[in-house]
Tab-separated table of N, CA and C in Angstrom:
chain	number	residue	atom	x	y	z
A	174	VAL	N	-12.982	-6.372	-3.279
A	174	VAL	CA	-12.461	-6.768	-4.568
A	174	VAL	C	-11.039	-6.234	-4.659
A	175	LEU	N	-10.109	-7.091	-4.987
A	175	LEU	CA	-8.712	-6.700	-5.154
A	175	LEU	C	-8.248	-7.276	-6.469
A	176	LYS	N	-7.835	-6.406	-7.401
A	176	LYS	CA	-7.372	-6.914	-8.682
A	176	LYS	C	-6.168	-6.113	-9.146
A	177	ALA	N	-5.375	-6.738	-9.989
A	177	ALA	CA	-4.201	-6.069	-10.550
A	177	ALA	C	-4.608	-5.369	-11.831
A	178	HIS	N	-4.163	-4.149	-12.002
A	178	HIS	CA	-4.479	-3.360	-13.194
A	178	HIS	C	-3.356	-3.525	-14.201
A	179	ARG	N	-3.709	-3.881	-15.416
A	179	ARG	CA	-2.725	-4.026	-16.488
A	179	ARG	C	-2.951	-2.911	-17.513
A	180	PRO	N	-1.898	-2.463	-18.173
A	180	PRO	CA	-2.003	-1.317	-19.071
A	180	PRO	C	-2.888	-1.528	-20.291
A	181	GLY	N	-3.051	-2.742	-20.803
A	181	GLY	CA	-3.890	-2.980	-21.972
A	181	GLY	C	-4.839	-4.138	-21.718
A	182	VAL	N	-6.036	-4.038	-22.221
A	182	VAL	CA	-7.042	-5.067	-21.963
A	182	VAL	C	-6.576	-6.421	-22.474
A	183	ALA	N	-6.071	-6.491	-23.700
A	183	ALA	CA	-5.669	-7.767	-24.283
A	183	ALA	C	-4.192	-8.060	-24.065
A	184	ASP	N	-3.504	-7.213	-23.362
A	184	ASP	CA	-2.066	-7.338	-23.165
A	184	ASP	C	-1.777	-8.151	-21.905
A	185	TYR	N	-2.007	-9.460	-21.960
A	185	TYR	CA	-1.881	-10.298	-20.775
A	185	TYR	C	-0.436	-10.476	-20.316
A	186	GLY	N	0.525	-10.233	-21.177
A	186	GLY	CA	1.923	-10.385	-20.793
A	186	GLY	C	2.514	-9.126	-20.196
A	187	ALA	N	1.742	-8.062	-20.101
A	187	ALA	CA	2.248	-6.784	-19.603
A	187	ALA	C	2.491	-6.843	-18.103
A	188	GLU	N	3.370	-6.017	-17.655
A	188	GLU	CA	3.704	-5.923	-16.244
A	188	GLU	C	2.569	-5.262	-15.459
A	189	VAL	N	2.305	-5.786	-14.282
A	189	VAL	CA	1.278	-5.199	-13.416
A	189	VAL	C	1.765	-3.830	-12.960
A	190	GLN	N	0.917	-2.805	-13.118
A	190	GLN	CA	1.284	-1.444	-12.758
A	190	GLN	C	0.701	-1.006	-11.428
A	191	ALA	N	-0.516	-1.462	-11.128
A	191	ALA	CA	-1.195	-0.982	-9.925
A	191	ALA	C	-2.186	-2.015	-9.415
A	192	LEU	N	-2.517	-1.872	-8.152
A	192	LEU	CA	-3.596	-2.647	-7.558
A	192	LEU	C	-4.814	-1.732	-7.464
A	193	VAL	N	-5.975	-2.267	-7.768
A	193	VAL	CA	-7.215	-1.522	-7.632
A	193	VAL	C	-8.027	-2.230	-6.551
A	194	VAL	N	-8.328	-1.494	-5.485
A	194	VAL	CA	-9.080	-2.044	-4.359
A	194	VAL	C	-10.423	-1.335	-4.317
A	195	LYS	N	-11.511	-2.114	-4.355
A	195	LYS	CA	-12.859	-1.551	-4.269
A	195	LYS	C	-13.498	-2.056	-2.989
A	196	LEU	N	-13.920	-1.102	-2.154
A	196	LEU	CA	-14.537	-1.430	-0.875
A	196	LEU	C	-15.972	-0.926	-0.860
A	197	GLU	N	-16.914	-1.830	-0.617
A	197	GLU	CA	-18.310	-1.427	-0.492
A	197	GLU	C	-18.517	-0.889	0.918
A	198	MET	N	-18.872	0.393	1.013
A	198	MET	CA	-19.024	1.077	2.296
A	198	MET	C	-20.302	1.908	2.283
A	199	PRO	N	-21.470	1.252	2.284
A	199	PRO	CA	-22.730	1.986	2.148
A	199	PRO	C	-23.044	2.930	3.304
A	200	ARG	N	-22.445	2.722	4.468
A	200	ARG	CA	-22.726	3.619	5.609
A	200	ARG	C	-21.826	4.847	5.620
A	201	MET	N	-20.911	4.953	4.662
A	201	MET	CA	-20.023	6.111	4.581
A	201	MET	C	-20.704	7.186	3.737
A	202	GLY	N	-20.738	8.410	4.233
A	202	GLY	CA	-21.410	9.489	3.529
A	202	GLY	C	-20.525	10.280	2.594
A	203	ALA	N	-19.228	10.383	2.926
A	203	ALA	CA	-18.300	11.173	2.113
A	203	ALA	C	-16.895	10.591	2.248
A	204	ALA	N	-16.085	10.814	1.225
A	204	ALA	CA	-14.725	10.288	1.216
A	204	ALA	C	-13.895	10.842	2.373
A	205	THR	N	-14.231	12.045	2.823
A	205	THR	CA	-13.463	12.671	3.896
A	205	THR	C	-13.610	11.932	5.226
A	206	GLU	N	-14.607	11.065	5.343
A	206	GLU	CA	-14.784	10.277	6.568
A	206	GLU	C	-13.745	9.177	6.702
A	207	ALA	N	-13.186	8.727	5.590
A	207	ALA	CA	-12.273	7.583	5.591
A	207	ALA	C	-10.839	8.001	5.899
A	208	ASP	N	-10.203	7.225	6.739
A	208	ASP	CA	-8.776	7.372	7.023
A	208	ASP	C	-8.085	6.191	6.358
A	209	VAL	N	-7.399	6.467	5.243
A	209	VAL	CA	-6.732	5.423	4.470
A	209	VAL	C	-5.237	5.527	4.712
A	210	ASP	N	-4.637	4.395	5.049
A	210	ASP	CA	-3.207	4.362	5.316
A	210	ASP	C	-2.658	3.044	4.790
A	211	PHE	N	-1.485	3.100	4.190
A	211	PHE	CA	-0.840	1.843	3.830
A	211	PHE	C	0.656	2.008	3.856
A	212	CYS	N	1.283	0.904	4.167
A	212	CYS	CA	2.728	0.846	4.252
A	212	CYS	C	3.165	-0.421	3.544
A	213	ASP	N	3.850	-0.257	2.449
A	213	ASP	CA	4.312	-1.371	1.630
A	213	ASP	C	3.173	-2.310	1.251
A	214	ASP	N	2.988	-3.393	2.006
A	214	ASP	CA	2.010	-4.396	1.597
A	214	ASP	C	0.843	-4.559	2.574
A	215	LEU	N	0.563	-3.539	3.376
A	215	LEU	CA	-0.572	-3.593	4.297
A	215	LEU	C	-1.426	-2.337	4.128
A	216	LEU	N	-2.694	-2.541	3.808
A	216	LEU	CA	-3.648	-1.452	3.608
A	216	LEU	C	-4.592	-1.415	4.801
A	217	SER	N	-4.810	-0.223	5.342
A	217	SER	CA	-5.719	-0.032	6.464
A	217	SER	C	-6.702	1.087	6.120
A	218	VAL	N	-8.005	0.802	6.268
A	218	VAL	CA	-9.044	1.791	6.014
A	218	VAL	C	-9.943	1.822	7.239
A	219	GLU	N	-10.156	3.032	7.769
A	219	GLU	CA	-11.022	3.175	8.933
A	219	GLU	C	-11.987	4.328	8.716
A	220	VAL	N	-13.258	4.062	9.003
A	220	VAL	CA	-14.285	5.090	9.064
A	220	VAL	C	-14.790	5.002	10.498
A	221	PRO	N	-14.394	5.965	11.337
A	221	PRO	CA	-14.690	5.873	12.773
A	221	PRO	C	-16.147	5.518	13.083
A	222	GLY	N	-16.301	4.475	13.899
A	222	GLY	CA	-17.618	4.024	14.314
A	222	GLY	C	-18.385	3.222	13.283
A	223	LYS	N	-17.793	3.038	12.074
A	223	LYS	CA	-18.512	2.332	11.009
A	223	LYS	C	-17.727	1.156	10.429
A	224	TYR	N	-16.477	1.404	10.064
A	224	TYR	CA	-15.675	0.378	9.404
A	224	TYR	C	-14.243	0.422	9.914
A	225	GLU	N	-13.636	-0.746	9.991
A	225	GLU	CA	-12.204	-0.867	10.268
A	225	GLU	C	-11.718	-2.080	9.492
A	226	ILE	N	-10.922	-1.835	8.456
A	226	ILE	CA	-10.516	-2.891	7.530
A	226	ILE	C	-9.000	-2.886	7.378
A	227	GLU	N	-8.401	-4.071	7.428
A	227	GLU	CA	-6.982	-4.243	7.114
A	227	GLU	C	-6.876	-5.331	6.061
A	228	VAL	N	-6.111	-5.047	5.015
A	228	VAL	CA	-5.937	-5.984	3.913
A	228	VAL	C	-4.452	-6.120	3.613
A	229	GLU	N	-3.985	-7.365	3.532
A	229	GLU	CA	-2.610	-7.591	3.077
A	229	GLU	C	-2.597	-7.503	1.565
A	230	LEU	N	-1.695	-6.707	1.034
A	230	LEU	CA	-1.574	-6.536	-0.408
A	230	LEU	C	-0.563	-7.547	-0.950
A	231	PRO	N	-0.783	-8.061	-2.153
A	231	PRO	CA	0.148	-9.043	-2.720
A	231	PRO	C	1.472	-8.437	-3.176
A	232	PHE	N	1.511	-7.094	-3.330
A	232	PHE	CA	2.716	-6.395	-3.753
A	232	PHE	C	2.850	-5.114	-2.932
A	233	ALA	N	4.063	-4.600	-2.809
A	233	ALA	CA	4.285	-3.326	-2.121
A	233	ALA	C	3.798	-2.182	-3.006
A	234	ALA	N	2.995	-1.290	-2.432
A	234	ALA	CA	2.431	-0.160	-3.177
A	234	ALA	C	3.177	1.129	-2.837
A	235	ASP	N	3.126	2.087	-3.768
A	235	ASP	CA	3.794	3.378	-3.621
A	235	ASP	C	2.804	4.382	-3.032
A	236	ASP	N	2.991	4.720	-1.755
A	236	ASP	CA	2.040	5.619	-1.079
A	236	ASP	C	2.073	7.038	-1.635
A	237	GLY	N	3.118	7.417	-2.316
A	237	GLY	CA	3.210	8.760	-2.880
A	237	GLY	C	2.464	8.923	-4.190
A	238	ALA	N	1.959	7.822	-4.752
A	238	ALA	CA	1.289	7.893	-6.053
A	238	ALA	C	-0.128	7.319	-6.011
A	239	ALA	N	-0.658	7.082	-4.845
A	239	ALA	CA	-1.985	6.468	-4.710
A	239	ALA	C	-3.096	7.464	-5.018
A	240	ASP	N	-4.263	6.922	-5.378
A	240	ASP	CA	-5.424	7.745	-5.691
A	240	ASP	C	-6.663	7.081	-5.092
A	241	ALA	N	-7.633	7.898	-4.688
A	241	ALA	CA	-8.873	7.377	-4.123
A	241	ALA	C	-10.063	8.116	-4.720
A	242	ALA	N	-11.163	7.384	-4.894
A	242	ALA	CA	-12.413	7.976	-5.378
A	242	ALA	C	-13.565	7.290	-4.659
A	243	PHE	N	-14.584	8.074	-4.297
A	243	PHE	CA	-15.749	7.517	-3.614
A	243	PHE	C	-16.993	7.777	-4.433
A	244	ASP	N	-17.710	6.705	-4.769
A	244	ASP	CA	-18.973	6.809	-5.482
A	244	ASP	C	-20.070	6.776	-4.426
A	245	ARG	N	-20.598	7.945	-4.090
A	245	ARG	CA	-21.578	8.058	-3.011
A	245	ARG	C	-22.867	7.302	-3.342
A	246	ARG	N	-23.273	7.337	-4.600
A	246	ARG	CA	-24.512	6.667	-5.005
A	246	ARG	C	-24.417	5.151	-4.786
A	247	LYS	N	-23.278	4.564	-5.129
A	247	LYS	CA	-23.086	3.120	-4.967
A	247	LYS	C	-22.496	2.751	-3.616
A	248	GLY	N	-21.923	3.739	-2.915
A	248	GLY	CA	-21.282	3.465	-1.634
A	248	GLY	C	-20.004	2.667	-1.774
A	249	VAL	N	-19.229	2.956	-2.834
A	249	VAL	CA	-18.009	2.200	-3.114
A	249	VAL	C	-16.801	3.138	-3.105
A	250	LEU	N	-15.814	2.785	-2.294
A	250	LEU	CA	-14.540	3.500	-2.245
A	250	LEU	C	-13.562	2.734	-3.119
A	251	THR	N	-12.995	3.402	-4.123
A	251	THR	CA	-12.046	2.770	-5.035
A	251	THR	C	-10.665	3.372	-4.804
A	252	LEU	N	-9.713	2.517	-4.495
A	252	LEU	CA	-8.329	2.928	-4.279
A	252	LEU	C	-7.469	2.372	-5.403
A	253	THR	N	-6.678	3.223	-6.028
A	253	THR	CA	-5.728	2.791	-7.045
A	253	THR	C	-4.338	2.966	-6.452
A	254	LEU	N	-3.632	1.852	-6.300
A	254	LEU	CA	-2.343	1.840	-5.615
A	254	LEU	C	-1.247	1.389	-6.578
A	255	PRO	N	-0.515	2.328	-7.191
A	255	PRO	CA	0.586	1.942	-8.067
A	255	PRO	C	1.640	1.151	-7.287
A	256	LEU	N	2.211	0.167	-7.936
A	256	LEU	CA	3.218	-0.658	-7.279
A	256	LEU	C	4.548	0.072	-7.205
A	257	LYS	N	5.257	-0.132	-6.098
A	257	LYS	CA	6.564	0.511	-5.937
A	257	LYS	C	7.514	0.114	-7.054
A	258	ALA	N	7.500	-1.154	-7.429
A	258	ALA	CA	8.409	-1.625	-8.481
A	258	ALA	C	8.124	-0.911	-9.799
A	259	TRP	N	6.845	-0.704	-10.114
A	259	TRP	CA	6.494	-0.056	-11.369
A	259	TRP	C	6.818	1.429	-11.335
A	260	THR	N	6.489	2.136	-10.247
A	260	THR	CA	6.760	3.573	-10.201
A	260	THR	C	8.255	3.842	-10.180
A	261	ALA	N	9.029	2.965	-9.550
A	261	ALA	CA	10.489	3.141	-9.551
A	261	ALA	C	11.007	3.077	-10.985
A	262	LYS	N	10.494	2.143	-11.782
A	262	LYS	CA	10.905	2.041	-13.187
A	262	LYS	C	10.458	3.264	-13.971
A	263	ALA	N	9.237	3.744	-13.699
A	263	ALA	CA	8.728	4.922	-14.409
A	263	ALA	C	9.556	6.159	-14.069
A	264	TYR	N	9.903	6.338	-12.795
A	264	TYR	CA	10.725	7.481	-12.395
A	264	TYR	C	12.106	7.409	-13.045
A	265	GLU	N	12.687	6.210	-13.092
A	265	GLU	CA	14.006	6.038	-13.699
A	265	GLU	C	13.942	6.326	-15.198
A	266	LYS	N	12.893	5.862	-15.857
A	266	LYS	CA	12.734	6.108	-17.292
A	266	LYS	C	12.624	7.606	-17.565
A	267	GLU	N	11.872	8.320	-16.749
A	267	GLU	CA	11.722	9.769	-16.912
A	267	GLU	C	13.045	10.489	-16.660
A	268	ARG	N	13.784	10.046	-15.642
A	268	ARG	CA	15.088	10.655	-15.353
A	268	ARG	C	16.032	10.481	-16.539
A	269	LEU	N	16.062	9.284	-17.121
A	269	LEU	CA	16.929	9.026	-18.269
A	269	LEU	C	16.497	9.843	-19.482
A	270	ARG	N	15.179	10.014	-19.667
A	270	ARG	CA	14.679	10.817	-20.785
A	270	ARG	C	15.130	12.263	-20.644
A	271	ARG	N	15.047	12.804	-19.433
A	271	ARG	CA	15.464	14.188	-19.208
A	271	ARG	C	16.960	14.359	-19.405
A	272	GLU	N	17.740	13.396	-18.975
A	272	GLU	CA	19.205	13.457	-19.176
A	272	GLU	C	19.530	13.429	-20.663
A	273	ALA	N	18.819	12.614	-21.425
A	273	ALA	CA	19.044	12.532	-22.877
A	273	ALA	C	18.692	13.845	-23.561
A	274	GLU	N	17.660	14.529	-23.076
A	274	GLU	CA	17.276	15.821	-23.648
A	274	GLU	C	18.346	16.876	-23.408
A	275	ARG	N	18.976	16.812	-22.246
A	275	ARG	CA	20.020	17.800	-21.914
A	275	ARG	C	21.305	17.570	-22.675
A	276	ALA	N	21.540	16.337	-23.080
A	276	ALA	CA	22.803	15.986	-23.746
A	276	ALA	C	22.845	16.454	-25.181
C-alpha cells in the first residue's frame, strides 16, 4: 500500500507532506531484521532470506526525516517518508522564524 499523507482529513487542496508505505511482512519477527534504504525516489527493503522489495516512489523522499514502525501482531512494517520538497519548505520556514525572533 502506498499513499500520500495530507495534513487534514477534509483538506483535499493541501500539499502532500509525506508518503506512507505499508508492507505486509508476516515472516519478519522484529523491525531490526529489516534493512531499509532509499535514495530520492527508490525505496529498497530487505529482510535477509525472507523478503527483497524495491519500490519506485512517485516523489523524492527526505531520508533524514523518515520514520518506521513494525506491528508484530499484524506483521506490517509502516514507513513514513516525508517529501524532500515539503521538508525543505518546513526547514526554510523555521529558519525565517528564528531570524525574525532575533531581529
